[in-house]
PDB file of C-alpha atoms in Angstrom:
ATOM      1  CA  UNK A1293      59.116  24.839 -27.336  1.00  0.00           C
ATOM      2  CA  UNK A1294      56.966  24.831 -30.329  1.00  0.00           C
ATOM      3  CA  UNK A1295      55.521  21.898 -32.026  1.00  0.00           C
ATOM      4  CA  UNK A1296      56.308  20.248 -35.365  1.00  0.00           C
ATOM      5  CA  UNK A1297      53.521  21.192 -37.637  1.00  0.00           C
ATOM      6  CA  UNK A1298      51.354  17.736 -38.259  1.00  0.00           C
ATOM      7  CA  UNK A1299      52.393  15.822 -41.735  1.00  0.00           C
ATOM      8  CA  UNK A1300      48.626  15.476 -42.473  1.00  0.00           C
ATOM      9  CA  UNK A1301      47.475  18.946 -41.715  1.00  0.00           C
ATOM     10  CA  UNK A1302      44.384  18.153 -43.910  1.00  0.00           C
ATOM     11  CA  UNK A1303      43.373  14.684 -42.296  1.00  0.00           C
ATOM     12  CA  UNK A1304      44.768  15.393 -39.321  1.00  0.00           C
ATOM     13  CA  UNK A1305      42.124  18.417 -38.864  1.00  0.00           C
ATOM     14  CA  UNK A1306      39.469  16.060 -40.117  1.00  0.00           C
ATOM     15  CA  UNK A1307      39.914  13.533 -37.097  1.00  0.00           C
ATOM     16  CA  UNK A1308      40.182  15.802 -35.064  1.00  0.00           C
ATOM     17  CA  UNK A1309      36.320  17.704 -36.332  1.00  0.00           C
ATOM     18  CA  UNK A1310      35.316  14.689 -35.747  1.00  0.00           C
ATOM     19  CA  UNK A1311      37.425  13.262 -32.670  1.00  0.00           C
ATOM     20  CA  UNK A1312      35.972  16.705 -30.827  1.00  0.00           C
ATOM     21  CA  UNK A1313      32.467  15.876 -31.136  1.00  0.00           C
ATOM     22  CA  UNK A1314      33.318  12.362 -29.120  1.00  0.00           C
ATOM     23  CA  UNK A1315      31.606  13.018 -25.476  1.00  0.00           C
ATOM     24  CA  UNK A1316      33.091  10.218 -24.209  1.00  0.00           C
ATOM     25  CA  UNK A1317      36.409  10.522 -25.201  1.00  0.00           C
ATOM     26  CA  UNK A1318      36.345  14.188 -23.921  1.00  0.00           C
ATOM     27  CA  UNK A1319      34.840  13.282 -20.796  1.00  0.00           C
ATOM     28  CA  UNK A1320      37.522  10.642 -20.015  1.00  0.00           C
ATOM     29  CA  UNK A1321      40.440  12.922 -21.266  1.00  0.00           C
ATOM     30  CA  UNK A1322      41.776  11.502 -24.176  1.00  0.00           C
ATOM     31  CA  UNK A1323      43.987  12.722 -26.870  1.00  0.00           C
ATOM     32  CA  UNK A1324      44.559  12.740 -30.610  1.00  0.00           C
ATOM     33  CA  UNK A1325      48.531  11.825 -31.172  1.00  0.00           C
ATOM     34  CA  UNK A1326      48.774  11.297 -34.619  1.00  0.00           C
ATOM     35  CA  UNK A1327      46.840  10.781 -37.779  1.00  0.00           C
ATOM     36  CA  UNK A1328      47.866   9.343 -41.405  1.00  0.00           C
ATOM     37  CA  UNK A1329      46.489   7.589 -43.838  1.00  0.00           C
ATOM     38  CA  UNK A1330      44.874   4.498 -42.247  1.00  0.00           C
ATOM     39  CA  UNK A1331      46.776   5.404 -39.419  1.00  0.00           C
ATOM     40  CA  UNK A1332      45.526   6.495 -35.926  1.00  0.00           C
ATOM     41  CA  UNK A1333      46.954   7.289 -32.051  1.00  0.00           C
ATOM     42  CA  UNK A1334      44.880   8.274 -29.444  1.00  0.00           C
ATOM     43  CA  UNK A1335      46.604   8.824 -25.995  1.00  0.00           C
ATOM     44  CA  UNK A1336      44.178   7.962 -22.454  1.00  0.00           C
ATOM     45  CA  UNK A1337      45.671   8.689 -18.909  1.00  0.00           C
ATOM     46  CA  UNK A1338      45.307   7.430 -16.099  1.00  0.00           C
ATOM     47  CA  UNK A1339      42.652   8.777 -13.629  1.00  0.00           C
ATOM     48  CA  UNK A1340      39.976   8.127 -11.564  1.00  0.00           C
ATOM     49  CA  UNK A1341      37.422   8.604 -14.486  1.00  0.00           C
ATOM     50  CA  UNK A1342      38.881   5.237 -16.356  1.00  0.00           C
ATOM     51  CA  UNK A1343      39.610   2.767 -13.842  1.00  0.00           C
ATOM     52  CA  UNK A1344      38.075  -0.318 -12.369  1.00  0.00           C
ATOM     53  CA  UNK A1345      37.378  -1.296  -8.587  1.00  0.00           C
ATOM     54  CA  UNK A1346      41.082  -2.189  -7.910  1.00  0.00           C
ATOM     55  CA  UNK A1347      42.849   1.101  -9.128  1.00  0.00           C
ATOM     56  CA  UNK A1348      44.244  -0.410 -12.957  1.00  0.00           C
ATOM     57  CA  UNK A1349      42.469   0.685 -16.067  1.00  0.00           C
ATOM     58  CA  UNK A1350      39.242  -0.864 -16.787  1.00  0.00           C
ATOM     59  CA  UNK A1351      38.480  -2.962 -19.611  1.00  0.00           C
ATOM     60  CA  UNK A1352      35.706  -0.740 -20.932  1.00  0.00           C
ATOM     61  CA  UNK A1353      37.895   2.678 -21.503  1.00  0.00           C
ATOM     62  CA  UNK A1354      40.578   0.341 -23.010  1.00  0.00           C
ATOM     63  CA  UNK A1355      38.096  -1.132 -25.169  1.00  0.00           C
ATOM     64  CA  UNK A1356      36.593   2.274 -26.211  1.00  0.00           C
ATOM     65  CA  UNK A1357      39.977   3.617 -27.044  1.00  0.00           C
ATOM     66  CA  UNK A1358      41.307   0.564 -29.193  1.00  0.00           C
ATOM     67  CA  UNK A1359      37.713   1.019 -30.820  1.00  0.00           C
ATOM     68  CA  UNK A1360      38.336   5.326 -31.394  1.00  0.00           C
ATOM     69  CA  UNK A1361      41.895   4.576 -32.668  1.00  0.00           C
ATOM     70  CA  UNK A1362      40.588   2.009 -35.415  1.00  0.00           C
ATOM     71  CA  UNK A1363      38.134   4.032 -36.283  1.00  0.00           C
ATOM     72  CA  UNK A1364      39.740   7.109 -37.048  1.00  0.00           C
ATOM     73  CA  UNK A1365      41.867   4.842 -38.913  1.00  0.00           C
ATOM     74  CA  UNK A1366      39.440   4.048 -40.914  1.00  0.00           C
ATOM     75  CA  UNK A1367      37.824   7.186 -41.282  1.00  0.00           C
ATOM     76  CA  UNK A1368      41.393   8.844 -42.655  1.00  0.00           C
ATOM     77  CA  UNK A1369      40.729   5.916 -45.783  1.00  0.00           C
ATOM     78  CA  UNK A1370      37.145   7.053 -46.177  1.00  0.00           C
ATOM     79  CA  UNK A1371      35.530   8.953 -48.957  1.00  0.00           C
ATOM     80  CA  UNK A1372      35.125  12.522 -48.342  1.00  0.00           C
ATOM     81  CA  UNK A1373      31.673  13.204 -47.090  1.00  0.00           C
ATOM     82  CA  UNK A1374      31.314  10.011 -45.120  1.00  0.00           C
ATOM     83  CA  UNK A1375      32.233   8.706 -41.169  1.00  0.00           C
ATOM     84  CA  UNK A1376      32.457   5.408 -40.529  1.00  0.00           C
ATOM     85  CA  UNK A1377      30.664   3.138 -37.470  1.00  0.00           C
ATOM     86  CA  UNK A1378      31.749  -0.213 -35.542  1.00  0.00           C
ATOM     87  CA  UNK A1379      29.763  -2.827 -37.143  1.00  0.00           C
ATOM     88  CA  UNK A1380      31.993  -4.936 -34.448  1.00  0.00           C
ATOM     89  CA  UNK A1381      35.039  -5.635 -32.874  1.00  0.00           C
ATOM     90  CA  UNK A1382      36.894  -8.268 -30.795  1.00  0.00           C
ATOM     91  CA  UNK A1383      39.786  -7.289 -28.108  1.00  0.00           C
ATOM     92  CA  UNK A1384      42.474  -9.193 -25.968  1.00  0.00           C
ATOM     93  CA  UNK A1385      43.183  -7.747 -22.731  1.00  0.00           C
ATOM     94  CA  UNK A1386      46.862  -8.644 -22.315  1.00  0.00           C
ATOM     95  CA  UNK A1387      47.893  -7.126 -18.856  1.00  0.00           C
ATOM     96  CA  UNK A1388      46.313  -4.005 -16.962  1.00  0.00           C
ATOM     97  CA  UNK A1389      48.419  -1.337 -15.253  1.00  0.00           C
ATOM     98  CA  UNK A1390      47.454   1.647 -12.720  1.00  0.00           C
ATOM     99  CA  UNK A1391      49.309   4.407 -14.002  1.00  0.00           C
ATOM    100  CA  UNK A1392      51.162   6.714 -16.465  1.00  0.00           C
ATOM    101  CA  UNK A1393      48.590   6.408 -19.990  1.00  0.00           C
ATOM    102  CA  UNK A1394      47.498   4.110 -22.488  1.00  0.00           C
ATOM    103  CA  UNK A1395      48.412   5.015 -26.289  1.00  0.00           C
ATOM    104  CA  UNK A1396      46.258   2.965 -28.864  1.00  0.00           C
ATOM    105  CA  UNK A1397      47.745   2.763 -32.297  1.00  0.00           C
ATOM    106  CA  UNK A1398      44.484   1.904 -35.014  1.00  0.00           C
ATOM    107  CA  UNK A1399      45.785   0.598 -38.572  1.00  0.00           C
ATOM    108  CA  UNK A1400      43.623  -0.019 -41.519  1.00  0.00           C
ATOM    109  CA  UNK A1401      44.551  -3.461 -42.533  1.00  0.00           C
ATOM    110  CA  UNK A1402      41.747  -3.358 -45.510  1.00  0.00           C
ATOM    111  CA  UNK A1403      39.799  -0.755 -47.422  1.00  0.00           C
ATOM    112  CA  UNK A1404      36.896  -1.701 -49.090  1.00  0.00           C
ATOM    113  CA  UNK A1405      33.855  -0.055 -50.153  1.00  0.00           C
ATOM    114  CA  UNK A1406      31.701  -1.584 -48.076  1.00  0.00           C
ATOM    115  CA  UNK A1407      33.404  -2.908 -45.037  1.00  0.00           C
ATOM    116  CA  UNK A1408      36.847  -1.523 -43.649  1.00  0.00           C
ATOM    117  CA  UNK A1409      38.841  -3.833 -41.826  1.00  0.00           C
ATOM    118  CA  UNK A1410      41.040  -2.362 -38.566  1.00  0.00           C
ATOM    119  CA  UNK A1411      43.312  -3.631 -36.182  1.00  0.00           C
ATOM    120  CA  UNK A1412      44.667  -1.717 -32.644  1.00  0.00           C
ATOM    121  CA  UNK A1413      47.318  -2.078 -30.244  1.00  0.00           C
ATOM    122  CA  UNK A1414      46.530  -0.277 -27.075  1.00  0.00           C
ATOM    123  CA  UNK A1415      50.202  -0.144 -25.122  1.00  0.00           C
ATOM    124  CA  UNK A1416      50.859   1.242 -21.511  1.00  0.00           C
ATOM    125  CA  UNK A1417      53.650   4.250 -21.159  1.00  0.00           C
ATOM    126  CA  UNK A1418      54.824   3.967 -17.635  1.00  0.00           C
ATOM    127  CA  UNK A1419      55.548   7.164 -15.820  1.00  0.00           C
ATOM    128  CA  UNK A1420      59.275   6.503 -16.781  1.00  0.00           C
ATOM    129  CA  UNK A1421      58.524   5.815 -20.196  1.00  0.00           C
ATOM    130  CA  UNK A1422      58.349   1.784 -20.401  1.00  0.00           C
ATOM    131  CA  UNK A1423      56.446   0.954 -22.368  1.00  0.00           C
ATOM    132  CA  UNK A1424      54.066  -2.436 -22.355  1.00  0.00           C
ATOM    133  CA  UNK A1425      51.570  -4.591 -24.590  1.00  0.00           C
ATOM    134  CA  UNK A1426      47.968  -4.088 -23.048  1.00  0.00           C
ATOM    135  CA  UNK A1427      45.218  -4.812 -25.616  1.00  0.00           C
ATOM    136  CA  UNK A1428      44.962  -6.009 -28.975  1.00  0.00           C
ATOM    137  CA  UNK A1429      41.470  -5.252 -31.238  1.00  0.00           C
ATOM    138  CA  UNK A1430      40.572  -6.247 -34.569  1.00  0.00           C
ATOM    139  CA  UNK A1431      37.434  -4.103 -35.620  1.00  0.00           C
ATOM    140  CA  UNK A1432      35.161  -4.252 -38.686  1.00  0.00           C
ATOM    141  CA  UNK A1433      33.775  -0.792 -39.957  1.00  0.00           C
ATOM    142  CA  UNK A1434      31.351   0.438 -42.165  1.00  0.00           C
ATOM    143  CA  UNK A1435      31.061   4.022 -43.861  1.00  0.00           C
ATOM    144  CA  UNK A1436      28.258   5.990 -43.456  1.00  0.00           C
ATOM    145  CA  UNK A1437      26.709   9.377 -44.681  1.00  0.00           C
ATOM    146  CA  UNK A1438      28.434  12.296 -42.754  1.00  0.00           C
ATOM    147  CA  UNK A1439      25.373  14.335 -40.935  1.00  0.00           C
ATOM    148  CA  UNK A1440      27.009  17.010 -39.370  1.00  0.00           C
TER     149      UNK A1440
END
């Protein structure tokens, strides 16, 4: 079965120059969903490299998603020519969950020039397809000069 081409071929492919280039996110085995303007879903499953002492997922790799998804939000609203950085963010851990994936949905909720404003909601998909709130971010961005 062959896959719908992407709506966004354009800023889809520039998320995902970019979301390539992300060690961490490679390392831990994530995945670029979806990408539209100011929108963003990154996909994380479950394995040994992203959980905590008890088996769930730990904080830190749901943090670091919720904090890609935003991001790339934000960077599908920037000028051409720039990336953007976390100037901060703040996250609720709702529940935590030891299997299936984690999807984290980033949505610009402003645009400026100077500061872009992001929210994400990270949400477990259970083997079976359930799916479950997890995490909620709101993240504050700045762009910055691409250098690659």
């Amino acid at each position: 079965m062959t896959q719908a081409p992407h709506p966004h071929p354009e800023l889809f492919a520039r998320v995902e120059t970019s979301f390539l280039r992300q060690g961490l996110m490679q390392h831990l085995g994530a995945r670029l969903l979806h990408v539209g303007p100011g929108v963003c879903e990154i996909s994380l499953p479950h394995s040994e490299r992203v959980t905590q002492q008890q088996g769930s997922f730990h904080g830190g790799a749901m943090g670091a998603l919720a904090d890609i998804a935003g991001g790339y939000a934000g960077l599908s609203v920037a000028a051409e020519g720039m990336e953007v950085t976390t100037v901060e963010y703040k996250i609720n851990f709702l529940a935590s969950f030891v299997d299936g994936e984690l999807h984290a949905q980033g949505r610009v909720l402003r645009a400026g020039k100077r500061l872009i404003v992001t929210t994400a909601e990270v949400t477990h998909v259970a083997p079976d397809g359930r799916r479950s709130p997890c995490a909620l971010m709101q993240q504050t961005l700045a762009p910055v000069p691409l250098k690659y």
